[in-house]
Coordinates of C-alpha atoms and ligand atoms in Angstrom, one line a residue:
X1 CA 38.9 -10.8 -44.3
X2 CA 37.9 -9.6 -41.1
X3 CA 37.5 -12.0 -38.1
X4 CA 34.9 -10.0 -36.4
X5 CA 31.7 -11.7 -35.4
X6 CA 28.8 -10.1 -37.1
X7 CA 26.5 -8.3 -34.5
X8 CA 22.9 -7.0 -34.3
X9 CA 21.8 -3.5 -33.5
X10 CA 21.2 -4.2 -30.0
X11 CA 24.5 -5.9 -29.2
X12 CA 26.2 -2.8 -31.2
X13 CA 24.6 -0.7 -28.8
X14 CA 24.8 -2.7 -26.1
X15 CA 21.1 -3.2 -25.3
X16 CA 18.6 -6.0 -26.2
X17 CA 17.3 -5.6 -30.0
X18 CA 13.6 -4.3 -30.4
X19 CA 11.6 -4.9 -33.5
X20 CA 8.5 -3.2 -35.1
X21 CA 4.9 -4.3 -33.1
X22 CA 3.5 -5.4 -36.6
X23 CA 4.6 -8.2 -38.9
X24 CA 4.0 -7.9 -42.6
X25 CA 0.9 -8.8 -44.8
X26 CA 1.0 -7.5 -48.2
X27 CA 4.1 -5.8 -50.0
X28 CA 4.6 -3.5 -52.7
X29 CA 7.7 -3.7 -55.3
X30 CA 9.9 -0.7 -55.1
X31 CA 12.7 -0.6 -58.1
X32 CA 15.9 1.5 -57.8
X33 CA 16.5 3.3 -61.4
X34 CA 20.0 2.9 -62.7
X35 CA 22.3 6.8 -62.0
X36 CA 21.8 7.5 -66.5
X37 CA 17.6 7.0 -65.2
X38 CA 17.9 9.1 -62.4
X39 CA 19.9 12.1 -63.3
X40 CA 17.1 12.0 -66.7
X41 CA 14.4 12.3 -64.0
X42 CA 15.4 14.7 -61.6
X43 CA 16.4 16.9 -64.6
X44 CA 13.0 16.7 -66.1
X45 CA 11.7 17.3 -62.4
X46 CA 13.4 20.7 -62.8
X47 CA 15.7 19.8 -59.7
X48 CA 12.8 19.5 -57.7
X49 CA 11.7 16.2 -55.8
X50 CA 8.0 17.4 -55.5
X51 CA 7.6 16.9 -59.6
X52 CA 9.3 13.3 -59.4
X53 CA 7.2 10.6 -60.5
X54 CA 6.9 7.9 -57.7
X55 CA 7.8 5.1 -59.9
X56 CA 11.4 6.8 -60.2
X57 CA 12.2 6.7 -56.2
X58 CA 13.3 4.0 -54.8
X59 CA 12.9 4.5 -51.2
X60 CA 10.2 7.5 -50.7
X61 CA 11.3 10.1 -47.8
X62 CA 9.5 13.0 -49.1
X63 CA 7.0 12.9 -46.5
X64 CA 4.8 10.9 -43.3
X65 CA 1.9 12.6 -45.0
X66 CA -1.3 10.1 -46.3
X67 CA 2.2 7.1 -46.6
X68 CA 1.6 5.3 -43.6
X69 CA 0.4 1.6 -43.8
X70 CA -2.7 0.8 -42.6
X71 CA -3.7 -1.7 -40.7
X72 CA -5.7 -4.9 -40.9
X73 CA -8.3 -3.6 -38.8
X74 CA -8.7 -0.3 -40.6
X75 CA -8.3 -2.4 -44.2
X76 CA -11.3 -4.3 -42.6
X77 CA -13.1 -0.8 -41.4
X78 CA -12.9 0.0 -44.7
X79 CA -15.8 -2.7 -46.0
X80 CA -17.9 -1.3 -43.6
X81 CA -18.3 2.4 -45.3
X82 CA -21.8 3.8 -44.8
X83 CA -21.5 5.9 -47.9
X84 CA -24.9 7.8 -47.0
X85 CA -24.6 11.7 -48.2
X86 CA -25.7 12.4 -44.7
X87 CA -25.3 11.1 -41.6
X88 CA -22.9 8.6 -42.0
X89 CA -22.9 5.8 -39.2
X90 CA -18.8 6.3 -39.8
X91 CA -19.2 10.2 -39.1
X92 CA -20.2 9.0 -35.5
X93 CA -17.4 6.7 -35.0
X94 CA -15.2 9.3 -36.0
X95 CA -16.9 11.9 -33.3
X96 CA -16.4 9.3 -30.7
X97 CA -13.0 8.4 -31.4
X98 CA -11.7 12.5 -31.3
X99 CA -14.2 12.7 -28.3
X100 CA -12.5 9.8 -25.9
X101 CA -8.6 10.4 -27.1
X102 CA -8.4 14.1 -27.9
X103 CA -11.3 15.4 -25.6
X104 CA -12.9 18.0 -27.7
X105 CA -16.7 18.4 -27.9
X106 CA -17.6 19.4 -31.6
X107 CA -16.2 18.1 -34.6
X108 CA -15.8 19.1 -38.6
X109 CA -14.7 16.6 -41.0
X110 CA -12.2 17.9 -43.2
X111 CA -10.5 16.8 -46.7
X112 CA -7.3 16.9 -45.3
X113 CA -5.5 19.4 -42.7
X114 CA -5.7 22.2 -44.7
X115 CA -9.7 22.7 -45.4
X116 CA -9.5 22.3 -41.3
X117 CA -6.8 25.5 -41.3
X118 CA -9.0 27.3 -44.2
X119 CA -12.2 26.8 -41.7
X120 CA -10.9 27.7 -38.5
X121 CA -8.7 30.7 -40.0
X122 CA -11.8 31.8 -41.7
X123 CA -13.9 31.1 -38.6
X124 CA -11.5 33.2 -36.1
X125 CA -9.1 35.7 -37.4
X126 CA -10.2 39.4 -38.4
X127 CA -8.2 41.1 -40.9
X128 CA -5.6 43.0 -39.6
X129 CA -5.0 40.5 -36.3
X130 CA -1.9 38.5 -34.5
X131 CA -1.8 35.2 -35.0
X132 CA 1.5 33.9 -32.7
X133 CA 2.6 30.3 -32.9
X134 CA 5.2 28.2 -32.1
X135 CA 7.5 28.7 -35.9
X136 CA 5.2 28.6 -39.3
X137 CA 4.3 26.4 -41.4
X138 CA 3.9 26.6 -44.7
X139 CA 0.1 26.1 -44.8
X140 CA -0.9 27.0 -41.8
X141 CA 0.6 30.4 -42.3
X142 CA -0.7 30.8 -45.7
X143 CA -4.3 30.4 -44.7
X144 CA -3.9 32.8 -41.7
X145 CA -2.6 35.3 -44.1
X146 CA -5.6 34.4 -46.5
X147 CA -8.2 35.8 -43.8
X148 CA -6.0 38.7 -42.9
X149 CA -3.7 37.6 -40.2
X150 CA -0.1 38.2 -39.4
X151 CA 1.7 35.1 -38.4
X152 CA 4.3 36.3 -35.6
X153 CA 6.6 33.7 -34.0
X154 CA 6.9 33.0 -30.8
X155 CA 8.7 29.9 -30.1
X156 CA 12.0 29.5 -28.2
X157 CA 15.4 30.9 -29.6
X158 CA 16.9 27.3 -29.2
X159 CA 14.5 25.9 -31.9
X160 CA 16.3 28.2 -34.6
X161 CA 19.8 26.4 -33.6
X162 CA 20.2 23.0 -35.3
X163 CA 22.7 22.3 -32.6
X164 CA 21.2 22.9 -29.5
X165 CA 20.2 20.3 -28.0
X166 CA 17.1 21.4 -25.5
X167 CA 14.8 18.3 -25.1
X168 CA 11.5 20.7 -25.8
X169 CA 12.9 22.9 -28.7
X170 CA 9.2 23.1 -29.8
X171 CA 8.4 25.4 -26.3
X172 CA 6.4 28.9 -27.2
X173 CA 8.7 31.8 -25.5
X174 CA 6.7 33.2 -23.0
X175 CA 8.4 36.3 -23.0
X176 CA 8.1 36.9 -26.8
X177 CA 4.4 36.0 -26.3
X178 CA 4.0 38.7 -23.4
X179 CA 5.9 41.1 -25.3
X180 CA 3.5 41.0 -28.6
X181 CA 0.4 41.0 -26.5
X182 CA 2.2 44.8 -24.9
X183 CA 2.5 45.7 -28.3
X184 CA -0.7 44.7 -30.1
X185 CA -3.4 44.8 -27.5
X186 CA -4.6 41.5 -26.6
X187 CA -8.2 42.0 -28.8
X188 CA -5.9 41.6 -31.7
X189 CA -4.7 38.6 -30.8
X190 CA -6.8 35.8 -32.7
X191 CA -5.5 32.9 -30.7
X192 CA -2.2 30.9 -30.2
X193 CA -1.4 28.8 -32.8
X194 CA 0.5 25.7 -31.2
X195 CA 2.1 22.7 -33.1
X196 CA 2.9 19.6 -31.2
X197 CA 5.5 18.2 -32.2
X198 CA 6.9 21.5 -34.8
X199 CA 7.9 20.3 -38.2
X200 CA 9.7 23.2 -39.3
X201 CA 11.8 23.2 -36.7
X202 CA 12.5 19.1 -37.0
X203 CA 9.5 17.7 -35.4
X204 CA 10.5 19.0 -32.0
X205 CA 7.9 18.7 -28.9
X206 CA 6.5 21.1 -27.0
X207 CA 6.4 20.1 -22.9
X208 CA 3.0 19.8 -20.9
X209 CA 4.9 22.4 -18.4
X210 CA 4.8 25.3 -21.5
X211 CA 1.6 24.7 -22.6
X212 CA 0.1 25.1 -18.9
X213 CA 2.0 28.1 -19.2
X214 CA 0.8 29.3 -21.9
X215 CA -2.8 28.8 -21.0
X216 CA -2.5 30.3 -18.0
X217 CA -0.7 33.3 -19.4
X218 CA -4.0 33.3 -22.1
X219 CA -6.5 32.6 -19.9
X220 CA -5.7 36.1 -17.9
X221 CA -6.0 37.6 -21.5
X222 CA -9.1 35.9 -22.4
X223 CA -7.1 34.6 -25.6
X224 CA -7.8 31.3 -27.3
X225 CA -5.3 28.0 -27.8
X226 CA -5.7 26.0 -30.9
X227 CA -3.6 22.9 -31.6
X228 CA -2.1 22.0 -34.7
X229 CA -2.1 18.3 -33.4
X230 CA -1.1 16.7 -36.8
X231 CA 1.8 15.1 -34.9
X232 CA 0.7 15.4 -31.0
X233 CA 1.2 11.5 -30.7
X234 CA 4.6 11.8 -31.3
X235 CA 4.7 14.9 -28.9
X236 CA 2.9 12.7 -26.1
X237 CA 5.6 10.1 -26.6
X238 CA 8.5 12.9 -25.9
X239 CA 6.4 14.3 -23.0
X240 CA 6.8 10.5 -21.8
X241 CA 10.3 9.6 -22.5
X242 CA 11.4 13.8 -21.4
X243 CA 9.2 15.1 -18.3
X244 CA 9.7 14.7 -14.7
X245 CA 6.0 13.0 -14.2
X246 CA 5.4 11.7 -17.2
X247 CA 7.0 8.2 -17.8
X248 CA 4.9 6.1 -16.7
X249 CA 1.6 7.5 -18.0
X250 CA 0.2 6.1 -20.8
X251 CA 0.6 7.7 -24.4
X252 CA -3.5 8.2 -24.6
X253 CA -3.6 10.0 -21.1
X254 CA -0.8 12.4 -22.1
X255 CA -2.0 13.2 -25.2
X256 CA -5.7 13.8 -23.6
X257 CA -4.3 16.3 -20.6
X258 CA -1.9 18.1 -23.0
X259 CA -5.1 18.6 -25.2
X260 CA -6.9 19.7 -22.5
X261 CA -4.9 22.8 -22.0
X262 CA -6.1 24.0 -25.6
X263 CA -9.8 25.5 -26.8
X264 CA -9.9 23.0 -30.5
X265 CA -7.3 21.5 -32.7
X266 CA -6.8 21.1 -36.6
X267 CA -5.5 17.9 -37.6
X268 CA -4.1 16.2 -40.9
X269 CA -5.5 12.4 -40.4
X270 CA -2.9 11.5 -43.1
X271 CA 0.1 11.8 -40.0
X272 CA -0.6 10.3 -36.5
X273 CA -4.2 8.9 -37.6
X274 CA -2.6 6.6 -40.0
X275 CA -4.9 7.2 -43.1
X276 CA -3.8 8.0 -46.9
X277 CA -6.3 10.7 -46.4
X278 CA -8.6 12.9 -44.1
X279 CA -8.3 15.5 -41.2
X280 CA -10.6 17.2 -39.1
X281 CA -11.4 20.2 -37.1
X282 CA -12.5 20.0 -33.3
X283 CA -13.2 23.1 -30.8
X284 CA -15.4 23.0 -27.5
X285 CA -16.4 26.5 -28.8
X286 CA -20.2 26.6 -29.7
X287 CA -20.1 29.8 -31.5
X288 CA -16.8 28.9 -33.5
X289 CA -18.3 25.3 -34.1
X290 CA -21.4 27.0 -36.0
X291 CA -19.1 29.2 -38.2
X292 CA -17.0 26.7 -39.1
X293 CA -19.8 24.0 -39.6
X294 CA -21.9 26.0 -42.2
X295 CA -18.3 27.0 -44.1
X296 CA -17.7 23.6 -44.3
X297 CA -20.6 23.0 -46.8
X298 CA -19.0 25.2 -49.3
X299 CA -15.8 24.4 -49.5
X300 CA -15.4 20.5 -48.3
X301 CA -19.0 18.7 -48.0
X302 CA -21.8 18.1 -45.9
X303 CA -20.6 18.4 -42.5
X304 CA -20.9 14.2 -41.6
X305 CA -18.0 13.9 -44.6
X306 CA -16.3 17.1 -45.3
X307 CA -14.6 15.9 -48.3
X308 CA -14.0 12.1 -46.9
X309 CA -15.9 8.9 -47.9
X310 CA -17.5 7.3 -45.6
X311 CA -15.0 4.1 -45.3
X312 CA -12.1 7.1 -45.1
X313 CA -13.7 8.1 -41.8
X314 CA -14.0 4.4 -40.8
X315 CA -10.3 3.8 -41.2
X316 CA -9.4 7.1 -39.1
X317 CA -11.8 6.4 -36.2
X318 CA -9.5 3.2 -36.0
X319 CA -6.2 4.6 -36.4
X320 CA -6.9 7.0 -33.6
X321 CA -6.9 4.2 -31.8
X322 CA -4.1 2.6 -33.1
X323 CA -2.2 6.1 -32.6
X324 CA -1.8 6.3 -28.9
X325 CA -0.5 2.4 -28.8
X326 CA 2.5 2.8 -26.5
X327 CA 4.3 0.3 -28.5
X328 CA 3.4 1.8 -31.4
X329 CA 4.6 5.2 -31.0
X330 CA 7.8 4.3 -29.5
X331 CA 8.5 2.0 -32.2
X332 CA 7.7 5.2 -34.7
X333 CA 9.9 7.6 -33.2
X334 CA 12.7 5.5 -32.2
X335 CA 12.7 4.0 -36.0
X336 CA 13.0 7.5 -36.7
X337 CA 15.8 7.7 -34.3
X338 CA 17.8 5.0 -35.3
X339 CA 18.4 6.5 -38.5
X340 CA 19.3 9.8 -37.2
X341 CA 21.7 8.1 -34.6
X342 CA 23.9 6.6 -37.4
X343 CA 23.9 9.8 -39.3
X344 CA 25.3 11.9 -36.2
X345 CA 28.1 9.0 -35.5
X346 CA 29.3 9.3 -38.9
X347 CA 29.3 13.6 -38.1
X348 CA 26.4 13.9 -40.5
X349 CA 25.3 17.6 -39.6
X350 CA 21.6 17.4 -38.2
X351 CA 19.2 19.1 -36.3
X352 CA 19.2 18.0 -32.8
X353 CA 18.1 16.3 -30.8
X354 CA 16.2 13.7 -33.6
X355 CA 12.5 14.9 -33.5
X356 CA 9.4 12.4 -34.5
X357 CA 8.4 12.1 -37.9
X358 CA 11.9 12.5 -39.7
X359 CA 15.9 13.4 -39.8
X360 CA 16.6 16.8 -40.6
X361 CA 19.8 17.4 -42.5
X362 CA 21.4 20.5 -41.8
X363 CA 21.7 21.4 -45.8
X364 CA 24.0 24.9 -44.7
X365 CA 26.6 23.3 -42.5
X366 CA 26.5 20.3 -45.0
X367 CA 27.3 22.8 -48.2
X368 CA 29.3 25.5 -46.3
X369 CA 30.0 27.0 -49.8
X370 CA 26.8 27.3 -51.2
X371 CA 25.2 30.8 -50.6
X372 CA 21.4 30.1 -49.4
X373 CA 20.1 31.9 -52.6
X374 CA 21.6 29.1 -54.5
X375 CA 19.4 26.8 -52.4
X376 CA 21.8 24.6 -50.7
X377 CA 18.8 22.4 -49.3
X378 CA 16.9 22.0 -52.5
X379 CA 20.3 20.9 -53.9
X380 CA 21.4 18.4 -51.3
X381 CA 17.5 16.6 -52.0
X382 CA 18.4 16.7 -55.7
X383 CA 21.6 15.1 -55.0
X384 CA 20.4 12.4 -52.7
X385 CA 18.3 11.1 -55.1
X386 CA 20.8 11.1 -58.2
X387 CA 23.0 9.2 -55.9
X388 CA 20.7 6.5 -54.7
X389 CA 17.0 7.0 -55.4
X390 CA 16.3 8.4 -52.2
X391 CA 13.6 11.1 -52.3
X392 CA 13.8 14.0 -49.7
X393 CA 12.0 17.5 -49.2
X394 CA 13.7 20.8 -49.0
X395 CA 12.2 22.4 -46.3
X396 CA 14.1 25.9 -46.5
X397 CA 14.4 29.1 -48.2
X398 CA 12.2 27.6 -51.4
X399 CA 9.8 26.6 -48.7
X400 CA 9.7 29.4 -46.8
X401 CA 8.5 31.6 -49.8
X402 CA 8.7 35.5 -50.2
X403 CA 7.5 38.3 -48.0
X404 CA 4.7 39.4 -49.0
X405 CA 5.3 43.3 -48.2
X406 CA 9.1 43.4 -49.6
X407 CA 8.8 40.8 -51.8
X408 CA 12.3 39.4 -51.4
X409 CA 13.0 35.5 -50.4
X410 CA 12.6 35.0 -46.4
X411 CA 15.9 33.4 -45.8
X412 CA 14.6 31.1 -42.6
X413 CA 17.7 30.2 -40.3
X414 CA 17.0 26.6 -40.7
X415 CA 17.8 25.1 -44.6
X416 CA 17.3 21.9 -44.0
X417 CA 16.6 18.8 -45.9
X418 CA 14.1 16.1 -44.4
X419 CA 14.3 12.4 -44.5
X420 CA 10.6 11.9 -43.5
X421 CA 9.4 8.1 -42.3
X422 CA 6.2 7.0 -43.3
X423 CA 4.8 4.9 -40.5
X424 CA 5.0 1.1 -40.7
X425 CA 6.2 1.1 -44.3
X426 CA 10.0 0.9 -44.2
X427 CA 12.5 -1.5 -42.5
X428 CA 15.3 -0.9 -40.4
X429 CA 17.0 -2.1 -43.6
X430 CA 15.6 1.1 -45.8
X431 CA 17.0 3.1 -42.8
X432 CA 20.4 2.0 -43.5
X433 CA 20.8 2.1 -47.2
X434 CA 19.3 5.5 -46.8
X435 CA 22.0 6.5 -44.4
X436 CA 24.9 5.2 -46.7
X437 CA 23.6 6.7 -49.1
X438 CA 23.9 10.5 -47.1
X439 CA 27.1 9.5 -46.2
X440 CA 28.0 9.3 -50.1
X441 CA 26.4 12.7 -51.6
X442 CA 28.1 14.3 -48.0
X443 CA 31.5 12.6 -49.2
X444 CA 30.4 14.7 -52.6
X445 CA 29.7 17.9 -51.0
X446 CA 32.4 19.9 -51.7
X447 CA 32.1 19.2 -55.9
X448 CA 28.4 20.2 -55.4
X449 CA 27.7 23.4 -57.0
X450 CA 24.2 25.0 -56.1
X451 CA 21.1 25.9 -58.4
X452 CA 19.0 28.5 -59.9
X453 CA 15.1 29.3 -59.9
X454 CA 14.0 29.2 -63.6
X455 CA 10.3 29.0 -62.8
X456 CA 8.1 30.5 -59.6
X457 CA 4.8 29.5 -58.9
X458 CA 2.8 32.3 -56.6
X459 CA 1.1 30.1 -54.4
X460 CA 3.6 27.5 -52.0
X461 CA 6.3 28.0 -54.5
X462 CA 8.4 24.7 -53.0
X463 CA 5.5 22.1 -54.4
X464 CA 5.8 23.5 -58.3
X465 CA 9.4 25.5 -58.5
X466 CA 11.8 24.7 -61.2
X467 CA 15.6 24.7 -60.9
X468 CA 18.9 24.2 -63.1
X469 CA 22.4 23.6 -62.3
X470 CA 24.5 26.6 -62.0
X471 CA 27.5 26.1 -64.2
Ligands
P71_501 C1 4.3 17.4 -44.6 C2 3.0 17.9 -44.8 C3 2.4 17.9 -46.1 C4 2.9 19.0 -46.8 C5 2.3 20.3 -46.7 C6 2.9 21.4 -47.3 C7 4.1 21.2 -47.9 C8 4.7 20.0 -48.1 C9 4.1 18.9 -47.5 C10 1.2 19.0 -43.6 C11 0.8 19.6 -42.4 C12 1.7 19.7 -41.3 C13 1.3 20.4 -40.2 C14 2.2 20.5 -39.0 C15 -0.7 21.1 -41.3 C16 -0.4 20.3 -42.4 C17 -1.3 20.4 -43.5 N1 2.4 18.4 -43.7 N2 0.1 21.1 -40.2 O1 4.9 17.6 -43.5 O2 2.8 19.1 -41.2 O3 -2.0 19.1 -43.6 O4 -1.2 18.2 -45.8 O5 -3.2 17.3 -44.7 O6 -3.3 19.5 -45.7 O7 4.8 16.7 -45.5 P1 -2.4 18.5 -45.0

């Protein structure tokens, strides 16, 4: 028995208590499996969360991607789909809404982000050109490969260091930018690829300091800027909480100058725009704009859809708007936070500081014994969810692939495991029964043995690859 007065999160932290800027309307029943229903699944998943059937997971950390809740409004949005083949009336709210928060003049409806990377990859890159950015990922770099581009990156040494702790970890190096544009010749440069915030690296930001930088050190070189914005939101709300300037400008104003500093963006609605589905592409660019707009027809839809319904681009007109809520995005990333917080008291290895979207777990310094081509990340997700029906996503050496000249595995610094929070779905509650139950499989970690590859796929190996136990 313990006399100790029970205490809420604010008075353990010595601050007044903040809840969530939304209250509840409609819930879906999630089951945990018992450990004999688990270990049946991830075994017939072939040790890979990716090929886990949803009904098996108890609480669902794979990804932020198309697993947000929507809201009331866009529910309501919904009913007023103009399912027209062209034209939509919803095609036009979507144009206006990109227009007034983003700032970019022409606009391509997309399936999802990647028919936007496929189109402006297509639409830009020559064979044989650079294509620098702020670290890969995995989709990104795969289409700039497809049209005959080199991915090189550029960002900042510190983001390749789970440790350090630089409050921009997402900044491009302007010297290793400089130095590739000496090398190559800036005509074969296609543009900068910039992510705000960088998943790879653990959703870190990139400051509205670099990226004035790195236009003005384009602009002499007549090279473009395009934005991966999937996550800029979040990046606006670091840019708030971060930079001298900044915090007491609104999230939408933020996110509308840092835009500003870039030629088009490619976005994946199903992150910050708080859709299940959707993405877009957007470039002030006329010439670009035309390329992309008559590609689109082949491979997405007529360009007022691209691959969306109508109500689909109804619901992410008005999550655009919902996005750039202050209180909404500082409720996002500090949910995010909180979890990560608990995890670093209880010396949890992490990659710091704790970006936007999820809690990296820092799968090499967690499983010091396990070599990284017995993929220590994909093991630790594989683990987590035997344990307590938590689902996670390696996001190392299986996702980083194979080289396509040498054809061995690229063994990426960071093997890291990601517990990824859907926006307004879980509970400060889900945030702690996930953390007890890293603080278990780490209590584990030194009985874990690692795994073998028994099946490849070519294409994004990580979604489709098969694993067993090594004995
Ligand atoms: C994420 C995803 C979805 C995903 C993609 C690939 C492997 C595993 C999971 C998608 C992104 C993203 C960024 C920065 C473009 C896309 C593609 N992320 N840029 O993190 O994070 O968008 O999925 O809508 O096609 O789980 P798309």
């Amino acid at each position: 028995m313990t006399d100790k007065k029970p205490q809420t999160m604010g008075q353990q932290y010595g601050r007044r208590s903040w809840a969530e800027p939304w209250k509840i309307k409609m819930v879906e029943p999630i089951i945990l499996k018992t450990l004999e229903e688990r270990q049946q699944a991830i075994e017939e998943a072939g040790y890979n969360t990716f090929l886990l059937r949803s009904e098996d997971v108890y609480i669902d950390l794979l990804t932020d991607s198309g697993t947000s809740a929507m809201s009331d409004r866009q529910w309501a949005g919904m009913m007023l789909g103009d399912e027209a083949y062209a034209g939509s009336r919803n095609f036009y709210h979507l144009e206006e809404a990109i227009r007034e928060y983003y700032g970019y003049q022409h606009i391509v409806p997309t399936h999802q982000g990647r028919g936007a990377e496929h189109l402006i990859s297509q639409a830009v890159i020559k064979p044989g050109q650079f294509i620098p950015g702020n670290m890969y990922f995995t989709t990104t770099r795969l289409h700039q490969e497809l049209a005959g581009g080199t991915f090189v990156d550029v960002i900042i040494d510190e983001a390749h260091d789970p440790a350090s702790t630089h409050p921009f970890k997402g900044n491009i190096d302007l010297d290793k930018l400089q130095e590739l544009i000496d090398r190559v010749g800036a005509e074969q440069i296609a543009y900068v690829s910039l992510a705000g915030t960088v998943n790879m690296a653990g959703g870190q930001p990139v400051s509205m300091a670099n990226v004035k930088a790195v236009r003005a050190l384009c602009e002499s070189y007549n090279i473009r800027v395009y934005l991966d914005a999937t996550r800029m939101a979040e990046n606006a709300f670091f840019i708030q909480e971060r930079e001298e300037g900044y915090a007491s400008t609104p999230i939408a104003a933020i996110l509308k100058e840092f835009c500003s500093y870039t030629d088009g963006a490619w976005m994946s609605g199903k992150k910050d725009n708080l859709v299940n589905i959707g993405g877009w592409l957007a470039v002030n660019d006329e010439a670009v704009f035309d390329k992309a707009r008559n590609m689109v027809v082949i491979y997405e839809g007529l360009h007022t859809y691209g691959g969306m319904a109508g109500r689909d681009m109804e619901a992410l007109a008005i999550g655009i708007h919902e996005m750039v809520q202050d209180d909404h995005i500082a409720s996002r990333v500090n949910q995010v936070r909180y979890l990560g917080d608990l995890l670093e008291s209880w010396g949890i290895p992490l990659v710091k500081p704790i970006g936007g979207h999820a809690v990296f777990l820092d799968a090499r310094a967690f499983y010091p014994h396990i070599p990284q081509n017995q993929f220590p990340a994909q093991t630790l997700a594989a683990q987590l969810y035997i344990d307590s029906g938590v689902r996670a996503m390696e996001r190392g050496v299986v996702s980083a692939g194979r080289d396509p000249e040498t054809g061995d595995h690229r063994y990426p610094k960071l093997e890291l495991v990601r517990l990824t929070i859907p926006r307004r779905v879980y509970t400060q509650a889900h945030m702690d029964v996930t953390a007890e139950a890293v603080m278990a499989v780490f209590e584990k970690r030194e009985e874990t043995r690692g795994l073998k590859m028994v099946y490849e796929p070519e294409y994004l190996r990580f979604f489709q690859a098969r694993f067993e136990p090594l004995k």
